[in-house]
Coordinates of C-alpha atoms and ligand atoms in Angstrom, one line a residue:
X1 CA -29.2 10.7 168.5
X2 CA -29.7 9.2 165.1
X3 CA -26.3 8.4 163.6
X4 CA -27.8 6.9 160.4
X5 CA -29.3 10.3 159.5
X6 CA -25.8 11.9 159.7
X7 CA -24.3 9.5 157.1
X8 CA -23.9 10.7 153.6
X9 CA -26.7 9.4 151.4
X10 CA -24.4 7.5 149.0
X11 CA -22.7 5.8 151.9
X12 CA -25.9 4.7 153.5
X13 CA -27.0 3.1 150.2
X14 CA -23.7 1.5 149.3
X15 CA -22.9 -2.2 149.6
X16 CA -19.2 -2.8 150.5
X17 CA -16.7 -4.5 148.2
X18 CA -16.8 -8.1 149.0
X19 CA -13.4 -9.8 149.1
X20 CA -12.8 -13.5 148.5
X21 CA -12.1 -13.9 152.2
X22 CA -15.5 -12.4 153.0
X23 CA -17.3 -15.1 151.3
X24 CA -15.6 -18.0 153.0
X25 CA -14.2 -17.8 156.5
X26 CA -12.4 -20.7 157.9
X27 CA -9.0 -21.8 158.8
X28 CA -8.3 -25.0 157.0
X29 CA -8.7 -25.6 153.4
X30 CA -7.3 -25.4 149.9
X31 CA -7.5 -21.8 149.0
X32 CA -8.3 -21.5 145.3
X33 CA -10.5 -18.4 145.7
X34 CA -8.3 -15.3 145.5
X35 CA -5.9 -15.9 142.6
X36 CA -2.9 -15.9 145.0
X37 CA 0.4 -17.6 144.3
X38 CA 0.0 -20.9 146.3
X39 CA 3.7 -21.4 147.2
X40 CA 4.1 -20.3 150.8
X41 CA 6.7 -17.6 151.5
X42 CA 5.0 -16.2 154.6
X43 CA 3.2 -13.4 152.7
X44 CA 1.7 -14.9 149.5
X45 CA -1.8 -14.8 151.0
X46 CA -4.0 -11.7 151.4
X47 CA -4.3 -10.4 154.9
X48 CA -7.5 -10.6 156.9
X49 CA -9.6 -7.7 155.6
X50 CA -11.3 -7.2 158.9
X51 CA -8.2 -7.3 161.2
X52 CA -10.0 -9.8 163.5
X53 CA -6.9 -10.7 165.5
X54 CA -5.8 -7.2 166.1
X55 CA -9.3 -6.1 167.0
X56 CA -9.6 -9.0 169.4
X57 CA -6.3 -8.1 171.1
X58 CA -7.1 -4.4 171.4
X59 CA -10.6 -5.2 172.5
X60 CA -9.2 -7.3 175.4
X61 CA -6.6 -4.6 176.3
X62 CA -9.0 -1.6 176.1
X63 CA -12.2 -3.3 177.2
X64 CA -14.1 -2.1 174.1
X65 CA -16.1 -4.6 172.0
X66 CA -14.4 -5.5 168.7
X67 CA -17.2 -4.1 166.5
X68 CA -16.5 -0.7 168.0
X69 CA -12.8 -0.7 166.9
X70 CA -11.7 0.4 163.4
X71 CA -8.1 -0.5 162.5
X72 CA -6.4 2.1 160.4
X73 CA -3.7 0.9 158.1
X74 CA -2.1 4.3 157.9
X75 CA -2.1 5.4 161.5
X76 CA -4.7 7.9 162.5
X77 CA -4.5 9.6 159.1
X78 CA -6.7 6.9 157.5
X79 CA -9.6 7.2 159.9
X80 CA -9.4 11.0 159.7
X81 CA -9.9 10.9 156.0
X82 CA -12.5 8.2 156.1
X83 CA -14.6 10.2 158.6
X84 CA -14.8 13.0 156.1
X85 CA -15.9 10.6 153.4
X86 CA -18.5 9.0 155.6
X87 CA -20.1 12.1 157.0
X88 CA -19.4 15.1 154.8
X89 CA -21.0 15.8 151.4
X90 CA -18.3 17.6 149.4
X91 CA -18.8 21.4 149.0
X92 CA -21.9 21.3 151.1
X93 CA -21.1 20.1 154.6
X94 CA -18.7 21.7 157.0
X95 CA -16.3 20.8 159.8
X96 CA -14.9 22.6 162.9
X97 CA -11.6 22.3 164.7
X98 CA -9.7 24.0 167.4
X99 CA -6.6 26.0 166.5
X100 CA -3.7 25.6 166.8
X101 CA -4.0 21.8 166.3
X102 CA -2.9 18.9 164.2
X103 CA -2.4 19.8 160.6
X104 CA -4.0 16.7 159.2
X105 CA -7.5 17.8 159.9
X106 CA -7.0 20.7 157.5
X107 CA -5.4 18.5 154.8
X108 CA -8.2 15.9 155.0
X109 CA -10.9 18.6 154.9
X110 CA -9.3 20.2 151.8
X111 CA -8.8 16.9 150.1
X112 CA -12.5 16.2 150.5
X113 CA -13.5 19.7 149.6
X114 CA -15.0 20.5 152.9
X115 CA -14.9 23.9 154.6
X116 CA -13.1 23.7 157.9
X117 CA -13.5 26.5 160.4
X118 CA -10.7 26.7 162.8
X119 CA -11.7 28.2 166.1
X120 CA -8.8 29.6 168.2
X121 CA -8.2 28.3 171.7
X122 CA -7.5 31.1 174.3
X123 CA -4.0 32.4 174.9
X124 CA -3.2 29.5 177.3
X125 CA -4.6 27.0 174.7
X126 CA -7.7 26.3 176.8
X127 CA -11.0 25.1 175.2
X128 CA -14.3 26.8 175.7
X129 CA -17.2 24.6 174.5
X130 CA -19.4 27.6 174.1
X131 CA -17.0 29.6 172.0
X132 CA -16.3 26.6 169.8
X133 CA -20.0 25.6 169.3
X134 CA -20.9 29.2 168.5
X135 CA -19.3 28.5 165.1
X136 CA -21.4 25.4 164.3
X137 CA -24.0 25.7 161.5
X138 CA -26.7 23.2 160.5
X139 CA -24.2 21.9 157.9
X140 CA -21.4 21.2 160.4
X141 CA -21.1 17.5 160.5
X142 CA -17.6 16.9 162.1
X143 CA -15.8 18.6 164.9
X144 CA -12.2 17.8 165.7
X145 CA -10.7 18.0 169.2
X146 CA -7.2 17.0 170.1
X147 CA -6.3 16.2 173.8
X148 CA -3.5 16.4 174.8
X149 CA -3.3 18.9 172.0
X150 CA -0.6 19.1 169.4
X151 CA 1.4 21.4 169.2
X152 CA 0.4 23.1 172.5
X153 CA 0.9 19.9 174.6
X154 CA -1.9 20.5 177.1
X155 CA -4.8 18.3 178.0
X156 CA -8.1 20.0 177.2
X157 CA -10.3 20.5 180.2
X158 CA -12.4 17.2 180.2
X159 CA -15.5 19.1 181.4
X160 CA -15.3 21.4 178.3
X161 CA -14.7 18.3 176.1
X162 CA -17.7 16.6 177.5
X163 CA -19.9 19.7 177.1
X164 CA -18.8 19.9 173.5
X165 CA -19.7 16.3 172.8
X166 CA -23.1 16.6 174.5
X167 CA -24.1 19.9 172.8
X168 CA -22.9 19.2 169.3
X169 CA -25.4 17.7 166.8
X170 CA -22.8 16.0 164.7
X171 CA -19.8 13.7 165.2
X172 CA -17.0 14.7 167.6
X173 CA -13.7 13.3 166.7
X174 CA -11.5 13.3 169.8
X175 CA -7.8 12.7 168.9
X176 CA -6.1 11.1 171.8
X177 CA -2.7 10.4 170.2
X178 CA -0.9 11.5 173.3
X179 CA -3.3 10.3 176.1
X180 CA -0.7 7.8 177.4
X181 CA 1.4 10.7 178.6
X182 CA -1.4 12.5 180.4
X183 CA -2.5 12.0 183.9
X184 CA -6.0 11.3 182.7
X185 CA -7.8 8.2 181.4
X186 CA -9.2 10.0 178.4
X187 CA -12.7 9.3 177.0
X188 CA -12.4 5.7 175.9
X189 CA -13.8 4.3 179.2
X190 CA -16.9 6.5 178.6
X191 CA -17.4 5.8 174.9
X192 CA -20.8 4.1 175.4
X193 CA -22.2 7.3 177.0
X194 CA -21.6 9.3 173.8
X195 CA -23.1 7.9 170.5
X196 CA -21.6 10.8 168.5
X197 CA -18.1 10.3 169.8
X198 CA -15.1 8.9 167.8
X199 CA -11.9 8.5 169.8
X200 CA -8.7 8.2 167.8
X201 CA -5.7 6.5 169.3
X202 CA -2.5 5.8 167.3
X203 CA 0.3 3.4 168.0
X204 CA 2.8 5.9 166.5
X205 CA 3.7 7.8 169.6
X206 CA 3.8 6.2 173.1
X207 CA 3.7 2.7 171.5
X208 CA 6.7 3.2 169.4
X209 CA 5.3 2.0 166.1
X210 CA 5.3 5.2 163.9
X211 CA 7.3 3.3 161.3
X212 CA 4.7 0.6 160.7
X213 CA 1.6 2.8 160.4
X214 CA -1.2 1.6 162.5
X215 CA -3.9 3.4 164.5
X216 CA -7.4 2.9 165.8
X217 CA -10.7 4.7 165.8
X218 CA -13.1 3.7 168.6
X219 CA -16.8 4.5 168.1
X220 CA -20.3 3.2 168.1
X221 CA -20.8 0.0 165.9
X222 CA -22.8 2.0 163.3
X223 CA -19.9 4.5 162.7
X224 CA -17.3 1.7 162.6
X225 CA -19.4 -0.3 160.2
X226 CA -19.7 2.7 157.8
X227 CA -15.9 3.2 157.9
X228 CA -15.4 -0.5 157.3
X229 CA -17.6 -0.3 154.3
X230 CA -15.5 2.3 152.4
X231 CA -12.0 1.6 153.5
X232 CA -9.5 -0.2 151.2
X233 CA -10.1 -3.9 151.8
X234 CA -6.6 -4.9 152.8
X235 CA -5.2 -1.7 154.3
X236 CA -3.3 -3.6 157.1
X237 CA -0.7 -5.9 155.5
X238 CA 0.4 -9.3 156.9
X239 CA 3.8 -8.0 158.0
X240 CA 2.2 -5.1 159.9
X241 CA -0.3 -7.4 161.5
X242 CA 2.4 -9.7 162.8
X243 CA 4.5 -6.9 164.2
X244 CA 1.5 -5.2 165.9
X245 CA 0.4 -8.4 167.5
X246 CA 3.9 -9.0 168.8
X247 CA 4.4 -5.4 170.0
X248 CA 1.1 -5.3 171.8
X249 CA 2.3 -8.2 173.9
X250 CA 5.1 -6.0 175.2
X251 CA 2.9 -3.7 177.2
X252 CA 5.0 -3.9 180.3
X253 CA 8.1 -2.6 178.5
X254 CA 6.0 0.1 176.9
X255 CA 4.6 1.2 180.2
X256 CA 8.1 1.5 181.6
X257 CA 9.3 3.6 178.7
X258 CA 6.2 5.9 179.0
X259 CA 7.0 6.4 182.7
X260 CA 10.6 7.2 181.8
X261 CA 9.5 9.8 179.2
X262 CA 7.0 11.4 181.7
X263 CA 9.8 11.7 184.2
X264 CA 12.2 13.1 181.5
X265 CA 9.5 15.6 180.6
X266 CA 9.3 16.9 184.2
X267 CA 13.1 17.2 184.3
X268 CA 13.3 18.9 180.8
X269 CA 10.6 21.4 181.8
X270 CA 12.4 22.2 185.1
X271 CA 15.7 22.8 183.2
X272 CA 14.0 24.8 180.4
X273 CA 12.5 27.1 182.9
X274 CA 16.0 28.1 184.1
X275 CA 17.3 28.9 180.6
X276 CA 17.5 32.7 179.9
X277 CA 16.9 32.2 176.1
X278 CA 13.5 30.7 176.9
X279 CA 10.6 33.2 177.5
X280 CA 7.9 30.7 178.3
X281 CA 7.5 26.9 178.8
X282 CA 3.9 25.8 178.2
X283 CA 2.6 23.1 180.4
X284 CA 2.7 19.7 178.7
X285 CA 0.6 16.5 179.1
X286 CA 2.3 14.9 176.1
X287 CA 5.8 13.8 175.0
X288 CA 6.8 17.2 173.8
X289 CA 7.1 20.7 175.2
X290 CA 6.2 23.9 173.5
X291 CA 8.5 26.8 174.3
X292 CA 8.4 30.5 173.4
X293 CA 11.6 32.3 172.5
X294 CA 12.6 35.7 171.0
X295 CA 14.3 34.5 167.9
X296 CA 12.9 31.0 167.0
X297 CA 14.6 30.7 163.6
X298 CA 18.0 31.6 165.1
X299 CA 17.7 29.1 167.9
X300 CA 16.3 26.5 165.5
X301 CA 19.4 26.9 163.3
X302 CA 21.7 27.0 166.3
X303 CA 20.3 23.6 167.4
X304 CA 20.7 22.2 163.9
X305 CA 24.4 23.1 164.1
X306 CA 24.6 21.2 167.3
X307 CA 23.0 18.2 165.6
X308 CA 19.7 18.6 167.3
X309 CA 16.5 18.9 165.2
X310 CA 13.4 20.4 166.7
X311 CA 10.1 21.6 165.2
X312 CA 9.8 25.3 164.4
X313 CA 6.1 26.1 164.9
X314 CA 6.5 29.9 165.0
X315 CA 4.6 30.5 161.8
X316 CA 1.4 28.9 163.1
X317 CA -1.3 31.2 164.4
X318 CA -1.3 31.2 168.2
X319 CA 2.3 29.8 168.3
X320 CA 4.3 32.8 167.3
X321 CA 7.9 32.5 168.5
X322 CA 7.4 28.8 169.5
X323 CA 9.5 25.8 169.1
X324 CA 8.2 22.3 169.8
X325 CA 10.7 20.0 171.6
X326 CA 10.1 16.2 171.6
X327 CA 11.2 14.5 174.8
X328 CA 14.0 12.1 173.9
X329 CA 16.2 9.8 175.8
X330 CA 17.9 11.1 179.0
X331 CA 21.1 11.6 177.0
X332 CA 19.4 13.4 174.2
X333 CA 17.5 15.7 176.5
X334 CA 20.8 16.5 178.3
X335 CA 22.4 17.4 174.9
X336 CA 19.4 19.7 174.1
X337 CA 19.6 21.4 177.5
X338 CA 23.3 21.9 177.1
X339 CA 22.9 23.4 173.6
X340 CA 20.3 25.8 174.9
X341 CA 22.4 26.8 178.0
X342 CA 25.6 27.3 176.0
X343 CA 24.5 28.7 172.6
X344 CA 27.9 29.9 171.7
X345 CA 29.8 26.7 172.3
X346 CA 31.0 25.2 169.0
X347 CA 29.7 21.8 168.1
X348 CA 31.7 18.8 169.0
X349 CA 30.4 15.7 167.3
X350 CA 31.8 13.3 170.0
X351 CA 29.3 14.8 172.4
X352 CA 26.4 13.4 170.5
X353 CA 24.8 10.7 172.7
X354 CA 25.3 7.1 171.5
X355 CA 22.5 4.6 171.3
X356 CA 19.5 5.4 173.3
X357 CA 17.9 2.4 171.6
X358 CA 15.7 -0.1 173.4
X359 CA 18.7 -2.4 173.5
X360 CA 21.2 0.1 174.8
X361 CA 22.5 -0.4 178.4
X362 CA 25.1 1.0 180.7
X363 CA 26.7 -1.3 183.3
X364 CA 29.3 -0.2 185.8
X365 CA 31.3 -2.3 188.3
X366 CA 33.7 -1.1 190.9
X367 CA 35.8 -3.3 193.2
X368 CA 39.1 -3.0 195.0
X369 CA 41.0 -4.1 191.9
X370 CA 39.1 -2.6 189.0
X371 CA 36.7 0.2 188.0
X372 CA 34.8 -0.6 184.8
X373 CA 32.1 1.2 182.9
X374 CA 30.4 -0.2 179.7
X375 CA 27.8 1.3 177.5
X376 CA 26.6 -1.2 174.9
X377 CA 24.1 -0.6 172.1
X378 CA 23.2 -3.7 170.1
X379 CA 21.5 -1.8 167.3
X380 CA 23.9 1.1 166.5
X381 CA 27.3 0.8 164.9
X382 CA 28.5 4.2 166.3
X383 CA 32.2 4.7 166.6
X384 CA 33.5 3.0 169.8
X385 CA 35.8 4.0 172.5
X386 CA 37.6 1.2 174.3
X387 CA 40.4 1.6 176.8
X388 CA 41.6 -1.1 179.2
X389 CA 45.2 -0.2 179.4
X390 CA 46.1 -3.4 177.5
X391 CA 46.8 -2.7 173.8
X392 CA 46.2 -6.1 172.5
X393 CA 43.1 -6.7 174.6
X394 CA 41.6 -3.4 173.3
X395 CA 42.4 -4.5 169.8
X396 CA 40.5 -7.8 170.4
X397 CA 37.5 -6.0 172.0
X398 CA 37.5 -3.7 169.0
X399 CA 37.1 -6.8 166.8
X400 CA 34.0 -7.8 168.7
X401 CA 32.5 -4.4 168.2
X402 CA 33.6 -3.9 164.6
X403 CA 32.6 -7.3 163.3
X404 CA 29.5 -7.5 165.5
X405 CA 28.4 -4.1 164.4
X406 CA 27.8 -3.0 168.0
X407 CA 28.5 0.3 169.6
X408 CA 30.6 0.2 172.8
X409 CA 32.1 2.7 175.2
X410 CA 34.3 0.8 177.6
X411 CA 36.7 2.1 180.1
X412 CA 38.5 -0.2 182.5
X413 CA 41.1 0.9 185.1
X414 CA 42.6 -2.0 186.9
X415 CA 45.5 -3.1 189.0
X416 CA 47.7 -3.8 186.0
X417 CA 50.8 -3.2 188.0
X418 CA 49.9 -6.4 189.9
X419 CA 48.6 -8.5 187.0
X420 CA 46.4 -8.4 183.9
X421 CA 44.0 -11.0 185.5
X422 CA 41.5 -8.8 187.3
X423 CA 41.2 -6.3 184.5
X424 CA 40.5 -8.9 181.8
X425 CA 38.2 -11.0 184.0
X426 CA 36.1 -8.1 185.3
X427 CA 35.8 -6.6 181.8
X428 CA 34.4 -9.9 180.6
X429 CA 32.0 -10.0 183.5
X430 CA 30.7 -6.5 182.8
X431 CA 30.5 -7.0 179.1
X432 CA 28.6 -10.3 179.5
X433 CA 26.2 -8.6 181.9
X434 CA 25.7 -5.8 179.4
X435 CA 24.8 -8.3 176.7
X436 CA 22.4 -10.1 179.0
X437 CA 20.6 -6.9 180.0
X438 CA 20.6 -5.5 176.5
X439 CA 19.0 -8.6 175.1
X440 CA 15.9 -8.0 177.4
X441 CA 13.1 -10.4 176.8
X442 CA 15.1 -12.3 174.2
X443 CA 12.3 -12.5 171.7
X444 CA 13.6 -13.5 168.3
X445 CA 17.0 -14.4 169.7
X446 CA 18.4 -17.8 168.8
X447 CA 21.4 -20.0 168.8
X448 CA 24.1 -19.4 166.3
X449 CA 27.6 -20.1 165.2
X450 CA 30.2 -18.8 162.9
X451 CA 33.3 -20.4 161.4
X452 CA 36.1 -18.3 159.9
X453 CA 39.4 -18.9 158.2
X454 CA 42.2 -16.4 159.0
X455 CA 45.1 -17.0 156.7
X456 CA 46.5 -20.4 157.7
X457 CA 44.3 -20.6 160.8
X458 CA 40.6 -21.3 161.4
X459 CA 38.2 -20.4 164.2
X460 CA 34.8 -21.7 165.2
X461 CA 32.4 -20.2 167.7
X462 CA 29.0 -21.7 168.7
X463 CA 26.8 -19.5 170.8
X464 CA 23.4 -20.2 172.5
X465 CA 21.4 -17.6 174.5
X466 CA 19.0 -20.3 175.5
X467 CA 19.7 -19.8 179.2
X468 CA 22.2 -22.6 179.9
X469 CA 25.7 -21.6 181.0
X470 CA 28.7 -23.5 179.8
X471 CA 32.0 -22.8 177.9
X472 CA 34.2 -25.2 176.0
X473 CA 37.6 -23.9 175.0
X474 CA 39.5 -26.0 172.4
X475 CA 42.3 -23.7 171.5
X476 CA 45.9 -24.7 172.1
X477 CA 48.3 -21.8 172.6
X478 CA 52.0 -22.4 173.3
X479 CA 53.1 -18.8 173.5
X480 CA 53.0 -17.2 176.9
X481 CA 51.7 -13.9 175.7
X482 CA 50.2 -12.4 172.7
X483 CA 50.8 -8.7 172.7
X484 CA 50.4 -7.6 176.3
X485 CA 47.9 -10.3 177.2
X486 CA 48.8 -13.6 178.8
X487 CA 47.4 -16.4 176.6
X488 CA 45.8 -18.2 179.5
X489 CA 43.5 -15.2 180.0
X490 CA 41.7 -15.7 176.7
X491 CA 39.9 -18.8 177.9
X492 CA 39.2 -17.0 181.2
X493 CA 37.8 -14.1 179.3
X494 CA 35.2 -16.2 177.4
X495 CA 34.4 -18.2 180.4
X496 CA 33.6 -15.1 182.5
X497 CA 31.6 -13.6 179.6
X498 CA 29.5 -16.7 179.3
X499 CA 28.8 -16.7 183.1
X500 CA 27.7 -13.1 183.1
X501 CA 25.8 -13.2 179.8
X502 CA 24.2 -16.6 180.7
X503 CA 25.1 -18.2 177.4
X504 CA 26.5 -21.4 176.2
X505 CA 29.8 -20.8 174.3
X506 CA 31.9 -23.3 172.4
X507 CA 35.1 -22.1 170.9
X508 CA 37.7 -24.0 168.8
X509 CA 40.6 -22.8 166.8
X510 CA 43.5 -24.5 164.8
X511 CA 46.5 -23.0 163.1
X512 CA 50.2 -22.2 163.3
X513 CA 50.2 -18.5 163.9
X514 CA 48.7 -17.9 167.4
X515 CA 48.0 -14.2 166.7
X516 CA 45.9 -15.2 163.8
X517 CA 44.1 -17.9 165.8
X518 CA 43.1 -15.5 168.6
X519 CA 42.1 -12.8 166.2
X520 CA 40.0 -15.4 164.3
X521 CA 38.3 -16.4 167.5
X522 CA 37.3 -12.8 168.4
X523 CA 36.0 -12.1 164.9
X524 CA 34.0 -15.4 164.8
X525 CA 32.7 -14.6 168.3
X526 CA 31.6 -11.1 167.0
X527 CA 29.8 -12.6 164.0
X528 CA 28.1 -15.2 166.1
X529 CA 27.0 -12.5 168.6
X530 CA 25.7 -10.4 165.7
X531 CA 23.6 -13.2 164.3
X532 CA 22.3 -14.1 167.8
X533 CA 21.2 -10.7 168.7
X534 CA 19.7 -9.8 165.3
X535 CA 16.0 -9.1 165.7
X536 CA 14.0 -11.4 163.6
X537 CA 11.2 -8.9 162.9
X538 CA 9.0 -11.3 161.1
X539 CA 9.5 -14.2 163.4
X540 CA 7.4 -13.6 166.5
X541 CA 7.7 -16.9 168.3
X542 CA 10.4 -17.7 170.8
X543 CA 13.0 -19.9 169.1
X544 CA 13.0 -22.6 171.8
X545 CA 10.6 -25.4 172.2
X546 CA 11.5 -25.7 175.9
X547 CA 10.5 -22.2 176.8
X548 CA 13.8 -21.7 178.6
X549 CA 14.4 -18.3 177.1
Ligands
PLP1 C1 1.2 12.1 165.5 C2 -0.3 12.4 165.6 C3 -1.2 11.5 165.1 C4 -0.8 10.2 164.6 O1 -0.6 10.1 163.3 P1 -0.4 8.6 162.7 O2 -0.9 8.8 161.3 O3 -1.2 7.7 163.5 O4 1.1 8.4 162.7 C5 -2.5 11.8 165.2 N1 -2.9 12.9 165.8 C6 -2.1 13.8 166.3 C7 -2.6 15.0 167.0 C8 -0.7 13.6 166.2 O5 0.1 14.5 166.7

């Protein structure tokens, strides 16, 4: 198959824009070639126009040579548009797609003034290569397939996909945005067998990078070279490049999340099938489920009232009566199921799930003396619920949450009739454990401290999550109790926390009013924690030279 003959004439003739960085490639030197500001702030230099580092990384991960990878600086949307511009002569050439499918093919076709014929899948959203190809004309240059398909959710039969690729005389663009959720390897491993195949994979879905806009097109070197020739030279900026390289290192975490979402999809489908409101649940190989209902708008609005936003797809041909439900966290899915099972129940805001972030954990601990449950989210400042049975202790824990901008649900029931000791100690152990787990791989986490005046008192907290465990307590308290907490228990609280969180914690306070001193300590502790757990999005190295983290 001659790919060159499929290219538009002007593209074939065209020489690419040559950037300053194209003319000289090297790492060390005095760069006076691109009219940049020479004072380094981390992003004063232009990015690599050819995305070499990202391509090398993806090449190693996917086993595809770098010259067969195109990096899209605006997710998959950029390659979709570029493919029209590379292959389709406006107002002359044509394209084909399945329907229903992703709306961007139609937008890109219209933008480029190309007629797009949308060929319906059957009632079960199945592909027939023959039915689709019957619509191809000599002017049909591009054909879009999406598998698993959006919005139907199903994987297209790989045999029909292969038949389509083999029997079509133009370029087949196979959009595999959701392939990580399917029990199928997709077509990337077979790319070399099909010179007219372009596989699109985005990092916006399974890989959790929708916000930074990056995606890939995999194809033969000639197709990739043509796309490179006409793309904007610096479409991937230096900040995106750094984040992508860092996130691609976290493949193990991503795989775990994908497994969780697949398991959640199975549970969600099983629950949806039992709900009387729902007429049909379409099989899904993606991270969403299409369902058919009698009154889609009414249910959509009802879900909105419950604080749940889904996608109403009922006006799309082939999806009449359908809503598209994205698979969320276990708590979010439970809220969705509950809302659909009990449509008449009024909305109670406090039932909205907290957290669900990557750094949200629940830790429970039950012993003869205490029963403790902690849900901690480092990245959400949702309203907290704290109850230990000790008023002053609750107040201090609330300082940690409020000044640290965390979200915390903590209930502790202990043998307070005996003594406060067990309740405070075990709460500190569970809380420390929660911080340790929530911090995960500790990338971007450092050592921090915070000093704080509190009226006539001052408090200082130094904190290091570098892996060593120690506490130093330099706070002299003469009172026996503050509120309902024995003063000796404060040192014990921080000591237990440091053991469980595996941190190094130094605390000092001076003053005359001991209530102020302790409150200052908790506030400074909160601020030091906040600084320590803050994700340094632009700093992708571990902050320790010893590699102890
Ligand atoms: C979400 C989605 C994409 C990805 O778009 P990006 O621009 O990469 O965020 C591509 N194709 C389909 C079918 C999608 O649903």
